[in-house]
Short mmCIF file of C-alpha atoms and ligand atoms in Angstrom, two decimals:
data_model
loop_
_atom_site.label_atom_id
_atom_site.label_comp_id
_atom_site.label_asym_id
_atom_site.label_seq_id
_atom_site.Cartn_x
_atom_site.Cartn_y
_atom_site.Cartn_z
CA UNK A 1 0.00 0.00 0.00
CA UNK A 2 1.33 3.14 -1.08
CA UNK A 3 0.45 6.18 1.67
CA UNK A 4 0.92 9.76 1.68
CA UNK A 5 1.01 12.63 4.35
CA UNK A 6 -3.25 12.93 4.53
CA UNK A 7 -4.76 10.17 3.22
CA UNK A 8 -3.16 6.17 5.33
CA UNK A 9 -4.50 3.69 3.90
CA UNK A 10 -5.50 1.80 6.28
CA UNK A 11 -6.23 -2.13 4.84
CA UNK A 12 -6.37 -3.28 1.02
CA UNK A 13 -6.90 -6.58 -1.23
CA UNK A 14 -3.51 -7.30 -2.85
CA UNK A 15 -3.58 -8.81 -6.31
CA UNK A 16 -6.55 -11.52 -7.84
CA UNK A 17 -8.61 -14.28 -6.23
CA UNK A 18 -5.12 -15.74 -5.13
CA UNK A 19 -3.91 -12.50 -2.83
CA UNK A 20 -4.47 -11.20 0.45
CA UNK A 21 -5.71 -8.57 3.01
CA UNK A 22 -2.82 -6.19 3.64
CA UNK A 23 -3.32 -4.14 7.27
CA UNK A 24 -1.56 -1.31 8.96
CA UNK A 25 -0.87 -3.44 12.41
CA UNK A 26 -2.41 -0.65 14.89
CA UNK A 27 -1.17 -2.33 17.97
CA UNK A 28 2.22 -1.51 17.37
CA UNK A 29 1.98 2.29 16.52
CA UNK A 30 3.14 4.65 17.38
CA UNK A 31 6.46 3.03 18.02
CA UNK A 32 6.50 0.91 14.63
CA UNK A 33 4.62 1.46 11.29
CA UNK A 34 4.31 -2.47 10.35
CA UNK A 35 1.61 -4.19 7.55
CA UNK A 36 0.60 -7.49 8.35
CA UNK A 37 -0.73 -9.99 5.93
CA UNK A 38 -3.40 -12.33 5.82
CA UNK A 39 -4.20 -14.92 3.98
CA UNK A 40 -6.55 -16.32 5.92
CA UNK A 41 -10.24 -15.54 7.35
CA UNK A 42 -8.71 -16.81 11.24
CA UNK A 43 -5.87 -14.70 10.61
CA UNK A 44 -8.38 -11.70 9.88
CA UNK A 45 -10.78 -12.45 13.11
CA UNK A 46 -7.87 -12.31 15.53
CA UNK A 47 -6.83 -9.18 13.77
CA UNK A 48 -10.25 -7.97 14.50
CA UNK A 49 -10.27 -9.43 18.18
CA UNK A 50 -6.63 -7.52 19.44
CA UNK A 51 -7.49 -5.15 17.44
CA UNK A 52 -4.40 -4.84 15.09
CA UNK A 53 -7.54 -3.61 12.91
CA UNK A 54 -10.04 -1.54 14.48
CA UNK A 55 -12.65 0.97 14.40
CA UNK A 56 -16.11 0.55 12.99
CA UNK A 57 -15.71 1.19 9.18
CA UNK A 58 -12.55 -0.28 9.27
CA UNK A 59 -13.89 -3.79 10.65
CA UNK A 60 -16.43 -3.40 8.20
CA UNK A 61 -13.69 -3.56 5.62
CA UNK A 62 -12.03 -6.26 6.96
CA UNK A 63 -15.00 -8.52 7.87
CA UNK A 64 -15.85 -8.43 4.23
CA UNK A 65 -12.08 -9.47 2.90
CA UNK A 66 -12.12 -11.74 5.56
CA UNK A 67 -14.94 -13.47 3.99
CA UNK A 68 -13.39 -13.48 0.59
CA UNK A 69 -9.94 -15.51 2.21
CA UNK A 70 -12.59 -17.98 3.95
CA UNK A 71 -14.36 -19.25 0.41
CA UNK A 72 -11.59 -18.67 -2.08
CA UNK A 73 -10.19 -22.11 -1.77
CA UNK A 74 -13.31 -23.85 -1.70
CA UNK A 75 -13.58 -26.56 -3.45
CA UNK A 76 -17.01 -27.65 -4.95
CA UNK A 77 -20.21 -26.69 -6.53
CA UNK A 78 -21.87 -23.00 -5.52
CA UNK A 79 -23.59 -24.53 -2.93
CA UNK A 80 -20.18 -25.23 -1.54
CA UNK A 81 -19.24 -21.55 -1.46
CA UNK A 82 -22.20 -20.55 -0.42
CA UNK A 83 -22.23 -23.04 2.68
CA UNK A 84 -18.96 -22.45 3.52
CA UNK A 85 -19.54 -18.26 3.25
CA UNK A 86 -22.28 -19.34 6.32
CA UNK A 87 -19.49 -20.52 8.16
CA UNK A 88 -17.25 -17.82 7.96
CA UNK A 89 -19.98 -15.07 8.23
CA UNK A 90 -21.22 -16.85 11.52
CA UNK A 91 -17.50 -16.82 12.95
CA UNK A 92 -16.27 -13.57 11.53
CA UNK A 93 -19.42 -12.32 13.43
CA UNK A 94 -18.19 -13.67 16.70
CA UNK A 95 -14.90 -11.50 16.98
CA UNK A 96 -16.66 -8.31 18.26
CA UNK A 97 -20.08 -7.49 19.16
CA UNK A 98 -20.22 -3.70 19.38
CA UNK A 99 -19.49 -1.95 15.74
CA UNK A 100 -22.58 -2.48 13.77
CA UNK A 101 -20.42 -1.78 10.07
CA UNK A 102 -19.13 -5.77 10.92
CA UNK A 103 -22.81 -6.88 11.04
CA UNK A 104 -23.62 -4.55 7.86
CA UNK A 105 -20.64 -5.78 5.52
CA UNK A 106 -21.14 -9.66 6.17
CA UNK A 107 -24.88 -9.33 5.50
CA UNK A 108 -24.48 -7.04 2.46
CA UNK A 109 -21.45 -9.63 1.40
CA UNK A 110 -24.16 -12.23 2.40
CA UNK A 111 -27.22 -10.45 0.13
CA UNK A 112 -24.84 -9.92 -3.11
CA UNK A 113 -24.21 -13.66 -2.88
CA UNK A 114 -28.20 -14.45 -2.70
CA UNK A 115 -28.44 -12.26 -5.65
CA UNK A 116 -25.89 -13.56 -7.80
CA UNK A 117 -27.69 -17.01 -8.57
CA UNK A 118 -26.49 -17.21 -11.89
CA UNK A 119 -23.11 -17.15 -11.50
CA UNK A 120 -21.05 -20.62 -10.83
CA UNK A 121 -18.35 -21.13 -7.97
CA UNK A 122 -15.65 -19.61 -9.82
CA UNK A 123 -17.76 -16.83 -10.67
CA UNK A 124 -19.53 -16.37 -6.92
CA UNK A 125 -15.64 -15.74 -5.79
CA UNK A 126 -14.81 -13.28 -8.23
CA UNK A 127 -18.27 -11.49 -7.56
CA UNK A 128 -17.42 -11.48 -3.68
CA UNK A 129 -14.06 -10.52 -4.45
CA UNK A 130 -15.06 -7.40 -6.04
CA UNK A 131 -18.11 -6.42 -3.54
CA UNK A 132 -15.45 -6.45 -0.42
CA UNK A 133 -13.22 -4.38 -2.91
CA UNK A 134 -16.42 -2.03 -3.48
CA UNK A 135 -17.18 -1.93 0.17
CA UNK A 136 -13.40 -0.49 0.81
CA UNK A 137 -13.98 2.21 -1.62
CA UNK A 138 -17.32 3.23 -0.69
CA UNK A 139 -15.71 3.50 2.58
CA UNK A 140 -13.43 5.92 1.30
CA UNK A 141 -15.28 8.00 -0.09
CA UNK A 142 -17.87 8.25 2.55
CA UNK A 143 -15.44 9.80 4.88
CA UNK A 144 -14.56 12.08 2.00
CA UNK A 145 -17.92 13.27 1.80
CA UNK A 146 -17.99 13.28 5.87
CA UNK A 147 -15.12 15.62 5.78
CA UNK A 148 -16.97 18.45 3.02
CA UNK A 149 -20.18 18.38 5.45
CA UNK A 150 -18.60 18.70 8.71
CA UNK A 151 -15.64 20.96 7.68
CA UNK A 152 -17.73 23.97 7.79
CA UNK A 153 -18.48 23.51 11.34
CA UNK A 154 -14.53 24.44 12.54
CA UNK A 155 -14.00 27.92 12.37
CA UNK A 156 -10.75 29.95 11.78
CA UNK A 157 -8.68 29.05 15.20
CA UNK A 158 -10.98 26.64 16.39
CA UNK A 159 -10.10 23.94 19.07
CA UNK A 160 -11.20 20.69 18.93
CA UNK A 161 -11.45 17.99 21.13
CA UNK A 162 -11.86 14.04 20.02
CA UNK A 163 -12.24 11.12 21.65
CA UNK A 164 -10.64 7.17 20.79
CA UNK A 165 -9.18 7.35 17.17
CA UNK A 166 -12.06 8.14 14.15
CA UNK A 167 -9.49 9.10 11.94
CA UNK A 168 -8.01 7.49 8.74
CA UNK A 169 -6.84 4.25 11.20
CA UNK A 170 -10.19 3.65 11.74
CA UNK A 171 -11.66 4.08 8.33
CA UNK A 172 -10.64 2.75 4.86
CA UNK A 173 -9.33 6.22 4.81
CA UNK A 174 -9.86 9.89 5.91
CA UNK A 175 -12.13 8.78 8.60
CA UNK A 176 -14.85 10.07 10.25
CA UNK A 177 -14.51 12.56 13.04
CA UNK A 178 -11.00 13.62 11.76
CA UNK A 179 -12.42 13.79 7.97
CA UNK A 180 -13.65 17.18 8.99
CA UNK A 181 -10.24 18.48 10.38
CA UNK A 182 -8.64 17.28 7.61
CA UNK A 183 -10.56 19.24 5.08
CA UNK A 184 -10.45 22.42 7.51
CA UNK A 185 -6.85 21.96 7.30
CA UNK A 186 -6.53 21.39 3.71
CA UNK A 187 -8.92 24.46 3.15
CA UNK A 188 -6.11 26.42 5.10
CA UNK A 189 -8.09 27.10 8.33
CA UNK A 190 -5.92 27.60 11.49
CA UNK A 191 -7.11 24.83 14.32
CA UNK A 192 -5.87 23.18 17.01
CA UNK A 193 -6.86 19.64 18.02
CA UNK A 194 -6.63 17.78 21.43
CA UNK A 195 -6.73 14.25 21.63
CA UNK A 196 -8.23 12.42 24.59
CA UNK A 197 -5.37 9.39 25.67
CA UNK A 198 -8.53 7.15 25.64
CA UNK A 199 -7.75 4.36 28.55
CA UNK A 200 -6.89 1.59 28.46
CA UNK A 201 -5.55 1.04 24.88
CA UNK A 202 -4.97 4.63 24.09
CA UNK A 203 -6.26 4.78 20.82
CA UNK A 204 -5.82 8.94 21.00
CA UNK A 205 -2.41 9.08 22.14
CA UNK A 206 -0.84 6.11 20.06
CA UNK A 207 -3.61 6.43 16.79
CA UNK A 208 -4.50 9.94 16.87
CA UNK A 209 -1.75 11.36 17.96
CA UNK A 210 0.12 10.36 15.26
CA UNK A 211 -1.86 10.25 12.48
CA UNK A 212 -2.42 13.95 13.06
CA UNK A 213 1.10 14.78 13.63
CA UNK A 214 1.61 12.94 10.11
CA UNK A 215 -0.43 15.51 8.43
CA UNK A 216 1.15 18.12 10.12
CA UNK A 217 -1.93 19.03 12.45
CA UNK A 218 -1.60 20.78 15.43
CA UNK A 219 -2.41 18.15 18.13
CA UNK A 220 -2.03 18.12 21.61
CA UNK A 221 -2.80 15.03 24.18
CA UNK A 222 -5.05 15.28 26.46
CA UNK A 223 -4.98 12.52 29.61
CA UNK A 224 -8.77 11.40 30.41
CA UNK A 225 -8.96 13.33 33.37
CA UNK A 226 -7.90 16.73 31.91
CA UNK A 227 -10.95 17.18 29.33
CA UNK A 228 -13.26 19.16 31.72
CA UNK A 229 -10.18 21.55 32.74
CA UNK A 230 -9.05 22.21 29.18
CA UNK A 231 -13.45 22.98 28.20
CA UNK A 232 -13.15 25.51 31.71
CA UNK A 233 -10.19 26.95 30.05
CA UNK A 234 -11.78 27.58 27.01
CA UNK A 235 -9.75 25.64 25.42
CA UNK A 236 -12.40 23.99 23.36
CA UNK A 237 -14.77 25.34 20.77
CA UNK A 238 -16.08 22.05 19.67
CA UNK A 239 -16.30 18.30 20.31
CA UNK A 240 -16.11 15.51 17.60
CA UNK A 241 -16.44 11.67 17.85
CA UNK A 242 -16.60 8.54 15.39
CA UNK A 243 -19.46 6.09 16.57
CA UNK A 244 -19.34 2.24 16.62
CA UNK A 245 -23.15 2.45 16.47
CA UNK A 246 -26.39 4.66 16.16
CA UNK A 247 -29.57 3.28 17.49
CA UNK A 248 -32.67 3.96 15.29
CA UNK A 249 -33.23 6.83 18.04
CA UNK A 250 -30.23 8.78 17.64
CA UNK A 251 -28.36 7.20 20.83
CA UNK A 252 -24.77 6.71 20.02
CA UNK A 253 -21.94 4.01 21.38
CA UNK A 254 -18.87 4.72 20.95
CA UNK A 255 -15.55 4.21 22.94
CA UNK A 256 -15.72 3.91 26.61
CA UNK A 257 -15.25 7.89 28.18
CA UNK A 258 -16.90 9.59 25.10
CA UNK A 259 -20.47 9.61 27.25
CA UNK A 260 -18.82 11.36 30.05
CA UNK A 261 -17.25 14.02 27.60
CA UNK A 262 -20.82 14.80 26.34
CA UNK A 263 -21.87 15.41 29.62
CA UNK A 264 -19.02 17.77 29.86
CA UNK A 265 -19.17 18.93 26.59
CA UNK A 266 -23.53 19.90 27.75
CA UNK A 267 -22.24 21.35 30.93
CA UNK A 268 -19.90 24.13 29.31
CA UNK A 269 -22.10 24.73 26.43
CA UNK A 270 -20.17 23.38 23.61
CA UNK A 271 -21.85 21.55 20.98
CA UNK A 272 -21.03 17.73 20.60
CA UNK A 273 -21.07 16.67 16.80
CA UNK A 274 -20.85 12.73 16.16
CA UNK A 275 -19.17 11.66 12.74
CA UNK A 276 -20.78 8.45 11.30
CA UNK A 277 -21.41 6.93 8.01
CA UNK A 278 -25.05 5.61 7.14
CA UNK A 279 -23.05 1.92 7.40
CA UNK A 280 -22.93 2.83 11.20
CA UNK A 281 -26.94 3.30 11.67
CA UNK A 282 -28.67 0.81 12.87
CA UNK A 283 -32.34 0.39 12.07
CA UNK A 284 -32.87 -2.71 13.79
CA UNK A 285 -31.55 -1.36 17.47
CA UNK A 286 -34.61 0.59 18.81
CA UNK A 287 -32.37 2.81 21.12
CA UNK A 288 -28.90 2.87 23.23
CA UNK A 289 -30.14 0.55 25.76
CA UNK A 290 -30.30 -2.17 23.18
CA UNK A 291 -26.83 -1.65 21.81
CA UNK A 292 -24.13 -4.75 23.01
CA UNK A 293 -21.60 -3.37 24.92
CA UNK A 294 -18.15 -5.62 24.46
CA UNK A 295 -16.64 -6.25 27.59
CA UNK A 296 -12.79 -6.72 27.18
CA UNK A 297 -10.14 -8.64 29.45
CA UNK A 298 -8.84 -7.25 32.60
CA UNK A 299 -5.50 -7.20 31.46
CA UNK A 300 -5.81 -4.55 29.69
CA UNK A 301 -6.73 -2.29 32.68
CA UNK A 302 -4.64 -4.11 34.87
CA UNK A 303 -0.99 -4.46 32.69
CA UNK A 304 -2.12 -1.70 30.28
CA UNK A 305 1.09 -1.57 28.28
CA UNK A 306 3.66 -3.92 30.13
CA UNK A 307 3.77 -2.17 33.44
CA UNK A 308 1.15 -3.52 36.07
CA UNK A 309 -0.95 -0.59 37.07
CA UNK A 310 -3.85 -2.75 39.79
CA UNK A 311 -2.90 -5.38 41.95
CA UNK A 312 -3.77 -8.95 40.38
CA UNK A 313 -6.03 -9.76 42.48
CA UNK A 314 -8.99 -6.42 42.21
CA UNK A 315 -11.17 -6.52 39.90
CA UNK A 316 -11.43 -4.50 36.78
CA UNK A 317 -14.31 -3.52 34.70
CA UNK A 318 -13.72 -3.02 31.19
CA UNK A 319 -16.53 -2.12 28.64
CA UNK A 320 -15.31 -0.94 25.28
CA UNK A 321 -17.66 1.28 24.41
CA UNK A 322 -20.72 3.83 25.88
CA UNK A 323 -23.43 5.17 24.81
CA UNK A 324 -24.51 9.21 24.66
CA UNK A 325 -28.15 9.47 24.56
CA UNK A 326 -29.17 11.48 21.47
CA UNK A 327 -30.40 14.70 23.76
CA UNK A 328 -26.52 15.12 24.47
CA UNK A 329 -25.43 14.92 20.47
CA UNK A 330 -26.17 18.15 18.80
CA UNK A 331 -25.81 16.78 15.02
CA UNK A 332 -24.96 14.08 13.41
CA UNK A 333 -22.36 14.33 10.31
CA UNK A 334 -22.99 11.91 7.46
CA UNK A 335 -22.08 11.21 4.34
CA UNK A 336 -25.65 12.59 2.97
CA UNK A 337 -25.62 15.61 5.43
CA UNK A 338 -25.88 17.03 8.91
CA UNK A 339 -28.72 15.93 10.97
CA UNK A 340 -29.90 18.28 13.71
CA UNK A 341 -31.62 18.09 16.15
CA UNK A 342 -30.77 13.87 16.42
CA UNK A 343 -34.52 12.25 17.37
CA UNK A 344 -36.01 9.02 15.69
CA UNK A 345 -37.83 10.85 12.98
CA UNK A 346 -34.72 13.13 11.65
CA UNK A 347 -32.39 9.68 12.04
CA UNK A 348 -34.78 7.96 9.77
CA UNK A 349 -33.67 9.91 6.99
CA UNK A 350 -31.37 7.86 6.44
CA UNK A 351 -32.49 4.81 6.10
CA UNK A 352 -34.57 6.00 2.82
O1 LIG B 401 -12.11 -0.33 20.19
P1 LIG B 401 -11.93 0.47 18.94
O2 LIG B 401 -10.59 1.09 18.84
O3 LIG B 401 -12.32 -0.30 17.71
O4 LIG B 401 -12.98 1.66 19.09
C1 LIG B 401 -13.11 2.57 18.03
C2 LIG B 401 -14.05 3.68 18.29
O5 LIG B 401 -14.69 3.75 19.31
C3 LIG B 401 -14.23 4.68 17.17
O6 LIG B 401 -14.51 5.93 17.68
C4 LIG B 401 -15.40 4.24 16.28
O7 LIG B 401 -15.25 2.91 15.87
C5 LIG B 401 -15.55 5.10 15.10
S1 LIG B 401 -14.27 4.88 13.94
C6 LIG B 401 -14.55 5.85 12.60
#
């Protein structure tokens, strides 16, 4: 994969039927930039599961390529393929429970393969092959499109706070809540950004951090306990988040700590904008409340990054994600527009 300054690329399909899913191994930044290969649909899930891949469109993308590794070597008839694409969809499904984009790619990978009843085995790979290609792309240029309708929102000077990493990393490419920034800087606006840590994994300090820096953004770290100082400063004209899922009522999960800063964000009168493509709606999930929460291990609370940080005996609780009840949000930035306020009827939009 070939990247530049503004635009990572963040996973790819090398080469025919016969290649391979090429990923930017996120656990190791920001100390090493390494791609990982695989050629393999378990290889992809554990990717998924430590999250060497990660964030919601970016599973998405992965889920689907993953699929494509699962029934390339399949020998057989179409009903082969298409048994063993049950398989895989069922397991691939199973890695994490949160990020609704990994429940939209393997049905939409699931549907094109239902549709396609005229085409043989050979031909059902090829046709897969290209739909997790399309998926990547649409991706892509989703966050593009993210970036044009937010962008207005930063003014001249601006500071802005994010949450987690919803940046390029996270995203085929651009991302979400940093596809604004990018296009405010690009447009030649002045702005400073400040990225939450994000405990335990530190998605904003390692992912953020340095994707920014890479594209020469102004960005500053923020530990999790310093957000509601640096909004009493007036430090902050504006919040913006990615989502791993919005309910059909507007609430929003996203990582663990990004409820708290819209509570903050509500108490000092700054407006909380959440970044999202429509593959990160979710029609079926009445509200927040019905929204899985992944739990993770207690390792990574408890050994965070070598060093033990809690005795090994206490117990740790470790949800992934939160969820900010749609009152809190003040718009919603898609692809197709801004939605404002965020209630059932405005969010059904975009479903049409
Ligand atoms: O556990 P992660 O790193 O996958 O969590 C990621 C997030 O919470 C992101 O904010 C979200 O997926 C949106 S990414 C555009």
């Amino acid at each position: 994969m070939t990247q530049n300054a503004t635009s990572l690329k963040t996973l790819c399909w090398c080469g025919g039927l016969d290649g391979y899913v090429e990923m930017i191994d996120q656990t190791l930044l920001p100390e090493k930039f390494e791609l990982l290969e695989c050629r393999d649909v378990e290889t992809v899930w554990h990717a998924i599961k430590r999250l060497s891949v990660r964030g919601a469109p970016a599973i998405g993308v992965a889920a689907a390529m993953g699929l494509v590794l699962a029934i390339r070597d399949t020998q057989g008839d179409r009903a082969a393929v298409m048994e063993r694409l049950a398989q895989a969809s069922e397991y691939l499904a199973s890695s994490r429970p949160t990020a609704v984009n990994l429940f939209w790619a393997i049905e939409r990978m699931n549907r094109v393969a239902n549709e396609s009843a005229d085409l043989d085995a050979e031909g059902l790979k090829n046709r897969l092959l290209e739909e997790a290609k399309t998926i990547r792309d649409e991706d892509a240029a989703m966050c593009r499109a993210i970036g044009e309708v937010g962008a207005p929102l930063i003014a001249d000077g601006a500071g802005i706070l994010t949450h987690c990493n919803a940046g390029g990393l996270a995203t085929a490419e651009f991302g979400t809540a940093l596809a604004p920034i990018y296009v405010a800087h690009a447009n030649g606006r002045k702005l400073r950004v400040f990225a939450d840590e994000t405990r335990p994994l530190l998605q904003g300090s390692r992912l953020t951090a340095w994707e920014l820096d890479r594209a020469g953004i102004d960005v500053t770290v923020l530990c999790d306990n310093m957000a509601a100082s640096a909004m009493q400063q007036g430090l902050i004209d504006l919040v913006i988040t990615g989502a791993d899922r919005i309910a059909a009522n507007g609430d929003v999960a996203n990582k663990i700590g990004t409820y708290g800063i819209a509570v903050l964000a509500n108490a000092h009168n700054i407006p909380f904008y959440v970044a999202a493509p429509s593959s990160t709606f979710d029609e079926n999930t009445k509200s927040g409340a019905d929204i899985p929460i992944e739990m993770r291990g207690d390792e990574e609370v408890r050994h965070g990054f070598g060093r033990q940080t809690a005795p090994d005996n206490v117990k740790c609780h470790c949800p992934a994600f939160d969820v900010t009840p749609a009152h809190l949000v003040t718009a919603l930035i898609t692809e197709r527009g801004m939605i404002q306020p965020v209630s059932t009827e405005t969010v059904a939009e975009v479903f049409k």
